[in-house]
Amino acid sequence: MPPPQEINGYENANWSSFQMFFQGWILRQQHYLEQLLTSANRPEEELSTLVSQVLSHYQQYYEAKSMMIRQDVYVVFTPPWFSPFERTFLWIAGFKPGLAFKILNNSVRDSLSEDQKERVRELMAETRVAEKELSDELARVQESIVAPPIVDMARLMHHNN
């Protein structure tokens, strides 16, 4: 068995095989995209075959991702193949770490010991605090970006009146 790989602070022996699959998948995806972009004058039967191949290609991706997730669900919440920049989009779109607790509570709540439940509650509280701090910081960044143009527009409107 190959040694585990560490990507963006994430270590998992399965990551290595998924990474190899994903690199090949991206190359095949580029090939399919080129074929689709140049397929305007192809017969309908060829187009149908190409579309089936593309759909099968995506099915392979989701099957490989699903196998990796079955072995370590943590990759759903912080995909190691995402760059830090890409992970910020998860946050902006509302996919926050606290979501994991909702899933946990709906799936294994009754099978946890009292000690485990207490540790989960503590971790939930810590996560809420960290999420609030990050959300507040994101709001400050957004305000610093948006506020100057709005102030300039207000000044311009005031001077024109």
PDB file of C-alpha atoms in Angstrom:
ATOM      1  CA  MET A   1       0.000   0.000   0.000  1.00  0.00           C
ATOM      2  CA  PRO A   2       1.459   3.410  -0.930  1.00  0.00           C
ATOM      3  CA  PRO A   3       2.114   5.897   1.857  1.00  0.00           C
ATOM      4  CA  PRO A   4      -0.639   8.476   2.473  1.00  0.00           C
ATOM      5  CA  GLN A   5      -0.401  11.771   0.627  1.00  0.00           C
ATOM      6  CA  GLU A   6      -0.936  15.131   2.316  1.00  0.00           C
ATOM      7  CA  ILE A   7      -2.768  17.745   0.256  1.00  0.00           C
ATOM      8  CA  ASN A   8      -3.810  21.104   1.779  1.00  0.00           C
ATOM      9  CA  GLY A   9      -3.252  19.628   5.249  1.00  0.00           C
ATOM     10  CA  TYR A  10      -5.386  16.571   4.453  1.00  0.00           C
ATOM     11  CA  GLU A  11      -3.870  13.121   4.697  1.00  0.00           C
ATOM     12  CA  ASN A  12      -5.557  10.046   3.272  1.00  0.00           C
ATOM     13  CA  ALA A  13      -4.248   6.931   1.544  1.00  0.00           C
ATOM     14  CA  ASN A  14      -7.303   6.978  -0.755  1.00  0.00           C
ATOM     15  CA  TRP A  15      -6.554  10.514  -1.851  1.00  0.00           C
ATOM     16  CA  SER A  16      -3.627   9.360  -3.977  1.00  0.00           C
ATOM     17  CA  SER A  17      -5.741   7.013  -6.102  1.00  0.00           C
ATOM     18  CA  PHE A  18      -8.540   9.573  -6.440  1.00  0.00           C
ATOM     19  CA  GLN A  19      -6.023  12.243  -7.418  1.00  0.00           C
ATOM     20  CA  MET A  20      -4.696  10.020 -10.215  1.00  0.00           C
ATOM     21  CA  PHE A  21      -8.247   9.266 -11.366  1.00  0.00           C
ATOM     22  CA  PHE A  22      -9.209  12.955 -11.237  1.00  0.00           C
ATOM     23  CA  GLN A  23      -6.199  14.079 -13.291  1.00  0.00           C
ATOM     24  CA  GLY A  24      -7.085  11.557 -16.001  1.00  0.00           C
ATOM     25  CA  TRP A  25     -10.748  12.516 -15.746  1.00  0.00           C
ATOM     26  CA  ILE A  26      -9.933  16.191 -16.332  1.00  0.00           C
ATOM     27  CA  LEU A  27      -7.898  15.300 -19.442  1.00  0.00           C
ATOM     28  CA  ARG A  28     -10.775  13.214 -20.799  1.00  0.00           C
ATOM     29  CA  GLN A  29     -13.188  16.028 -19.908  1.00  0.00           C
ATOM     30  CA  GLN A  30     -11.123  18.461 -21.988  1.00  0.00           C
ATOM     31  CA  HIS A  31     -11.204  15.996 -24.901  1.00  0.00           C
ATOM     32  CA  TYR A  32     -15.003  15.678 -24.658  1.00  0.00           C
ATOM     33  CA  LEU A  33     -15.387  19.448 -24.456  1.00  0.00           C
ATOM     34  CA  GLU A  34     -13.345  19.895 -27.637  1.00  0.00           C
ATOM     35  CA  GLN A  35     -15.472  17.264 -29.370  1.00  0.00           C
ATOM     36  CA  LEU A  36     -18.694  18.960 -28.243  1.00  0.00           C
ATOM     37  CA  LEU A  37     -17.488  22.373 -29.389  1.00  0.00           C
ATOM     38  CA  THR A  38     -16.715  21.050 -32.880  1.00  0.00           C
ATOM     39  CA  SER A  39     -19.813  18.884 -33.250  1.00  0.00           C
ATOM     40  CA  ALA A  40     -22.198  21.392 -34.815  1.00  0.00           C
ATOM     41  CA  ASN A  41     -22.340  19.667 -38.209  1.00  0.00           C
ATOM     42  CA  ARG A  42     -22.230  16.053 -37.055  1.00  0.00           C
ATOM     43  CA  PRO A  43     -25.092  13.646 -37.731  1.00  0.00           C
ATOM     44  CA  GLU A  44     -27.605  13.273 -34.920  1.00  0.00           C
ATOM     45  CA  GLU A  45     -26.564   9.681 -34.250  1.00  0.00           C
ATOM     46  CA  GLU A  46     -22.941  10.774 -33.629  1.00  0.00           C
ATOM     47  CA  LEU A  47     -24.127  13.570 -31.345  1.00  0.00           C
ATOM     48  CA  SER A  48     -26.273  11.138 -29.389  1.00  0.00           C
ATOM     49  CA  THR A  49     -23.285   8.812 -28.945  1.00  0.00           C
ATOM     50  CA  LEU A  50     -21.080  11.705 -27.843  1.00  0.00           C
ATOM     51  CA  VAL A  51     -23.651  12.915 -25.304  1.00  0.00           C
ATOM     52  CA  SER A  52     -23.920   9.364 -23.921  1.00  0.00           C
ATOM     53  CA  GLN A  53     -20.139   9.219 -23.567  1.00  0.00           C
ATOM     54  CA  VAL A  54     -20.079  12.565 -21.724  1.00  0.00           C
ATOM     55  CA  LEU A  55     -22.840  11.452 -19.365  1.00  0.00           C
ATOM     56  CA  SER A  56     -20.994   8.194 -18.710  1.00  0.00           C
ATOM     57  CA  HIS A  57     -17.846  10.217 -18.060  1.00  0.00           C
ATOM     58  CA  TYR A  58     -19.625  12.240 -15.359  1.00  0.00           C
ATOM     59  CA  GLN A  59     -21.103   9.039 -13.912  1.00  0.00           C
ATOM     60  CA  GLN A  60     -17.561   7.687 -13.514  1.00  0.00           C
ATOM     61  CA  TYR A  61     -16.539  10.844 -11.640  1.00  0.00           C
ATOM     62  CA  TYR A  62     -19.438  10.636  -9.192  1.00  0.00           C
ATOM     63  CA  GLU A  63     -18.893   6.917  -8.636  1.00  0.00           C
ATOM     64  CA  ALA A  64     -15.184   7.438  -7.859  1.00  0.00           C
ATOM     65  CA  LYS A  65     -16.002  10.370  -5.585  1.00  0.00           C
ATOM     66  CA  SER A  66     -18.688   8.319  -3.845  1.00  0.00           C
ATOM     67  CA  MET A  67     -16.246   5.464  -3.187  1.00  0.00           C
ATOM     68  CA  MET A  68     -13.777   7.903  -1.636  1.00  0.00           C
ATOM     69  CA  ILE A  69     -16.488   9.501   0.489  1.00  0.00           C
ATOM     70  CA  ARG A  70     -17.656   6.108   1.789  1.00  0.00           C
ATOM     71  CA  GLN A  71     -14.168   5.594   3.165  1.00  0.00           C
ATOM     72  CA  ASP A  72     -13.857   9.138   4.574  1.00  0.00           C
ATOM     73  CA  VAL A  73     -16.878  11.445   4.578  1.00  0.00           C
ATOM     74  CA  TYR A  74     -14.706  14.370   5.728  1.00  0.00           C
ATOM     75  CA  VAL A  75     -13.687  14.980   2.114  1.00  0.00           C
ATOM     76  CA  VAL A  76     -17.214  16.254   1.398  1.00  0.00           C
ATOM     77  CA  PHE A  77     -16.731  19.143   3.788  1.00  0.00           C
ATOM     78  CA  THR A  78     -13.192  20.134   2.800  1.00  0.00           C
ATOM     79  CA  PRO A  79     -12.374  18.627  -0.565  1.00  0.00           C
ATOM     80  CA  PRO A  80      -8.583  18.212  -0.644  1.00  0.00           C
ATOM     81  CA  TRP A  81      -8.580  18.805  -4.403  1.00  0.00           C
ATOM     82  CA  PHE A  82      -9.984  22.330  -3.854  1.00  0.00           C
ATOM     83  CA  SER A  83      -7.552  25.182  -3.489  1.00  0.00           C
ATOM     84  CA  PRO A  84      -8.026  27.507  -0.483  1.00  0.00           C
ATOM     85  CA  PHE A  85      -9.561  30.002  -2.921  1.00  0.00           C
ATOM     86  CA  GLU A  86     -12.119  27.432  -4.124  1.00  0.00           C
ATOM     87  CA  ARG A  87     -12.986  26.505  -0.532  1.00  0.00           C
ATOM     88  CA  THR A  88     -13.949  30.137   0.163  1.00  0.00           C
ATOM     89  CA  PHE A  89     -16.732  29.727  -2.383  1.00  0.00           C
ATOM     90  CA  LEU A  90     -18.145  26.887  -0.304  1.00  0.00           C
ATOM     91  CA  TRP A  91     -18.238  29.284   2.641  1.00  0.00           C
ATOM     92  CA  ILE A  92     -19.738  32.174   0.674  1.00  0.00           C
ATOM     93  CA  ALA A  93     -22.422  29.869  -0.734  1.00  0.00           C
ATOM     94  CA  GLY A  94     -23.451  28.838   2.777  1.00  0.00           C
ATOM     95  CA  PHE A  95     -21.705  25.477   3.020  1.00  0.00           C
ATOM     96  CA  LYS A  96     -20.276  25.915   6.494  1.00  0.00           C
ATOM     97  CA  PRO A  97     -18.724  23.353   8.869  1.00  0.00           C
ATOM     98  CA  GLY A  98     -21.797  23.496  11.119  1.00  0.00           C
ATOM     99  CA  LEU A  99     -23.684  21.620   8.418  1.00  0.00           C
ATOM    100  CA  ALA A 100     -21.788  18.483   9.437  1.00  0.00           C
ATOM    101  CA  PHE A 101     -23.497  18.582  12.839  1.00  0.00           C
ATOM    102  CA  LYS A 102     -26.947  18.650  11.260  1.00  0.00           C
ATOM    103  CA  ILE A 103     -26.044  15.558   9.273  1.00  0.00           C
ATOM    104  CA  LEU A 104     -24.535  13.935  12.377  1.00  0.00           C
ATOM    105  CA  ASN A 105     -27.610  14.664  14.497  1.00  0.00           C
ATOM    106  CA  ASN A 106     -29.930  13.248  11.850  1.00  0.00           C
ATOM    107  CA  SER A 107     -27.942  10.081  11.267  1.00  0.00           C
ATOM    108  CA  VAL A 108     -26.218   8.824  14.432  1.00  0.00           C
ATOM    109  CA  ARG A 109     -27.640  10.820  17.337  1.00  0.00           C
ATOM    110  CA  ASP A 110     -29.210   7.800  19.041  1.00  0.00           C
ATOM    111  CA  SER A 111     -26.108   5.638  18.777  1.00  0.00           C
ATOM    112  CA  LEU A 112     -23.725   8.042  20.561  1.00  0.00           C
ATOM    113  CA  SER A 113     -22.707   7.598  24.183  1.00  0.00           C
ATOM    114  CA  GLU A 114     -23.339  10.455  26.624  1.00  0.00           C
ATOM    115  CA  ASP A 115     -19.621  11.300  26.555  1.00  0.00           C
ATOM    116  CA  GLN A 116     -19.663  11.450  22.759  1.00  0.00           C
ATOM    117  CA  LYS A 117     -22.804  13.605  22.776  1.00  0.00           C
ATOM    118  CA  GLU A 118     -21.139  16.026  25.206  1.00  0.00           C
ATOM    119  CA  ARG A 119     -18.002  16.225  23.044  1.00  0.00           C
ATOM    120  CA  VAL A 120     -20.162  16.865  19.977  1.00  0.00           C
ATOM    121  CA  ARG A 121     -21.991  19.680  21.834  1.00  0.00           C
ATOM    122  CA  GLU A 122     -18.652  21.247  22.815  1.00  0.00           C
ATOM    123  CA  LEU A 123     -17.360  21.005  19.276  1.00  0.00           C
ATOM    124  CA  MET A 124     -20.621  22.481  17.952  1.00  0.00           C
ATOM    125  CA  ALA A 125     -20.249  25.455  20.285  1.00  0.00           C
ATOM    126  CA  GLU A 126     -16.626  25.998  19.234  1.00  0.00           C
ATOM    127  CA  THR A 127     -17.629  25.707  15.585  1.00  0.00           C
ATOM    128  CA  ARG A 128     -20.441  28.248  15.978  1.00  0.00           C
ATOM    129  CA  VAL A 129     -18.020  30.747  17.514  1.00  0.00           C
ATOM    130  CA  ALA A 130     -15.454  30.208  14.732  1.00  0.00           C
ATOM    131  CA  GLU A 131     -18.148  30.448  12.037  1.00  0.00           C
ATOM    132  CA  LYS A 132     -19.422  33.725  13.519  1.00  0.00           C
ATOM    133  CA  GLU A 133     -15.903  35.160  13.615  1.00  0.00           C
ATOM    134  CA  LEU A 134     -15.302  34.170   9.994  1.00  0.00           C
ATOM    135  CA  SER A 135     -18.703  35.466   8.887  1.00  0.00           C
ATOM    136  CA  ASP A 136     -18.072  38.786  10.649  1.00  0.00           C
ATOM    137  CA  GLU A 137     -14.657  39.064   8.981  1.00  0.00           C
ATOM    138  CA  LEU A 138     -16.171  38.258   5.584  1.00  0.00           C
ATOM    139  CA  ALA A 139     -18.812  40.954   6.173  1.00  0.00           C
ATOM    140  CA  ARG A 140     -16.067  43.481   7.003  1.00  0.00           C
ATOM    141  CA  VAL A 141     -14.206  42.572   3.819  1.00  0.00           C
ATOM    142  CA  GLN A 142     -17.378  42.899   1.749  1.00  0.00           C
ATOM    143  CA  GLU A 143     -18.164  46.264   3.335  1.00  0.00           C
ATOM    144  CA  SER A 144     -14.647  47.545   2.678  1.00  0.00           C
ATOM    145  CA  ILE A 145     -15.014  46.595  -0.982  1.00  0.00           C
ATOM    146  CA  VAL A 146     -18.544  47.911  -1.474  1.00  0.00           C
ATOM    147  CA  ALA A 147     -18.514  50.997   0.767  1.00  0.00           C
ATOM    148  CA  PRO A 148     -16.013  53.199  -1.141  1.00  0.00           C
ATOM    149  CA  PRO A 149     -17.887  53.071  -4.485  1.00  0.00           C
ATOM    150  CA  ILE A 150     -21.206  53.743  -2.748  1.00  0.00           C
ATOM    151  CA  VAL A 151     -19.743  56.686  -0.835  1.00  0.00           C
ATOM    152  CA  ASP A 152     -18.275  58.046  -4.088  1.00  0.00           C
ATOM    153  CA  MET A 153     -21.665  57.716  -5.806  1.00  0.00           C
ATOM    154  CA  ALA A 154     -23.372  59.524  -2.914  1.00  0.00           C
ATOM    155  CA  ARG A 155     -20.826  62.349  -3.085  1.00  0.00           C
ATOM    156  CA  LEU A 156     -21.245  62.607  -6.838  1.00  0.00           C
ATOM    157  CA  MET A 157     -25.044  62.747  -6.519  1.00  0.00           C
ATOM    158  CA  HIS A 158     -24.761  65.343  -3.751  1.00  0.00           C
ATOM    159  CA  HIS A 159     -22.478  67.549  -5.886  1.00  0.00           C
ATOM    160  CA  ASN A 160     -24.802  67.237  -8.912  1.00  0.00           C
ATOM    161  CA  ASN A 161     -27.834  68.419  -6.899  1.00  0.00           C
TER     162      ASN A 161
END
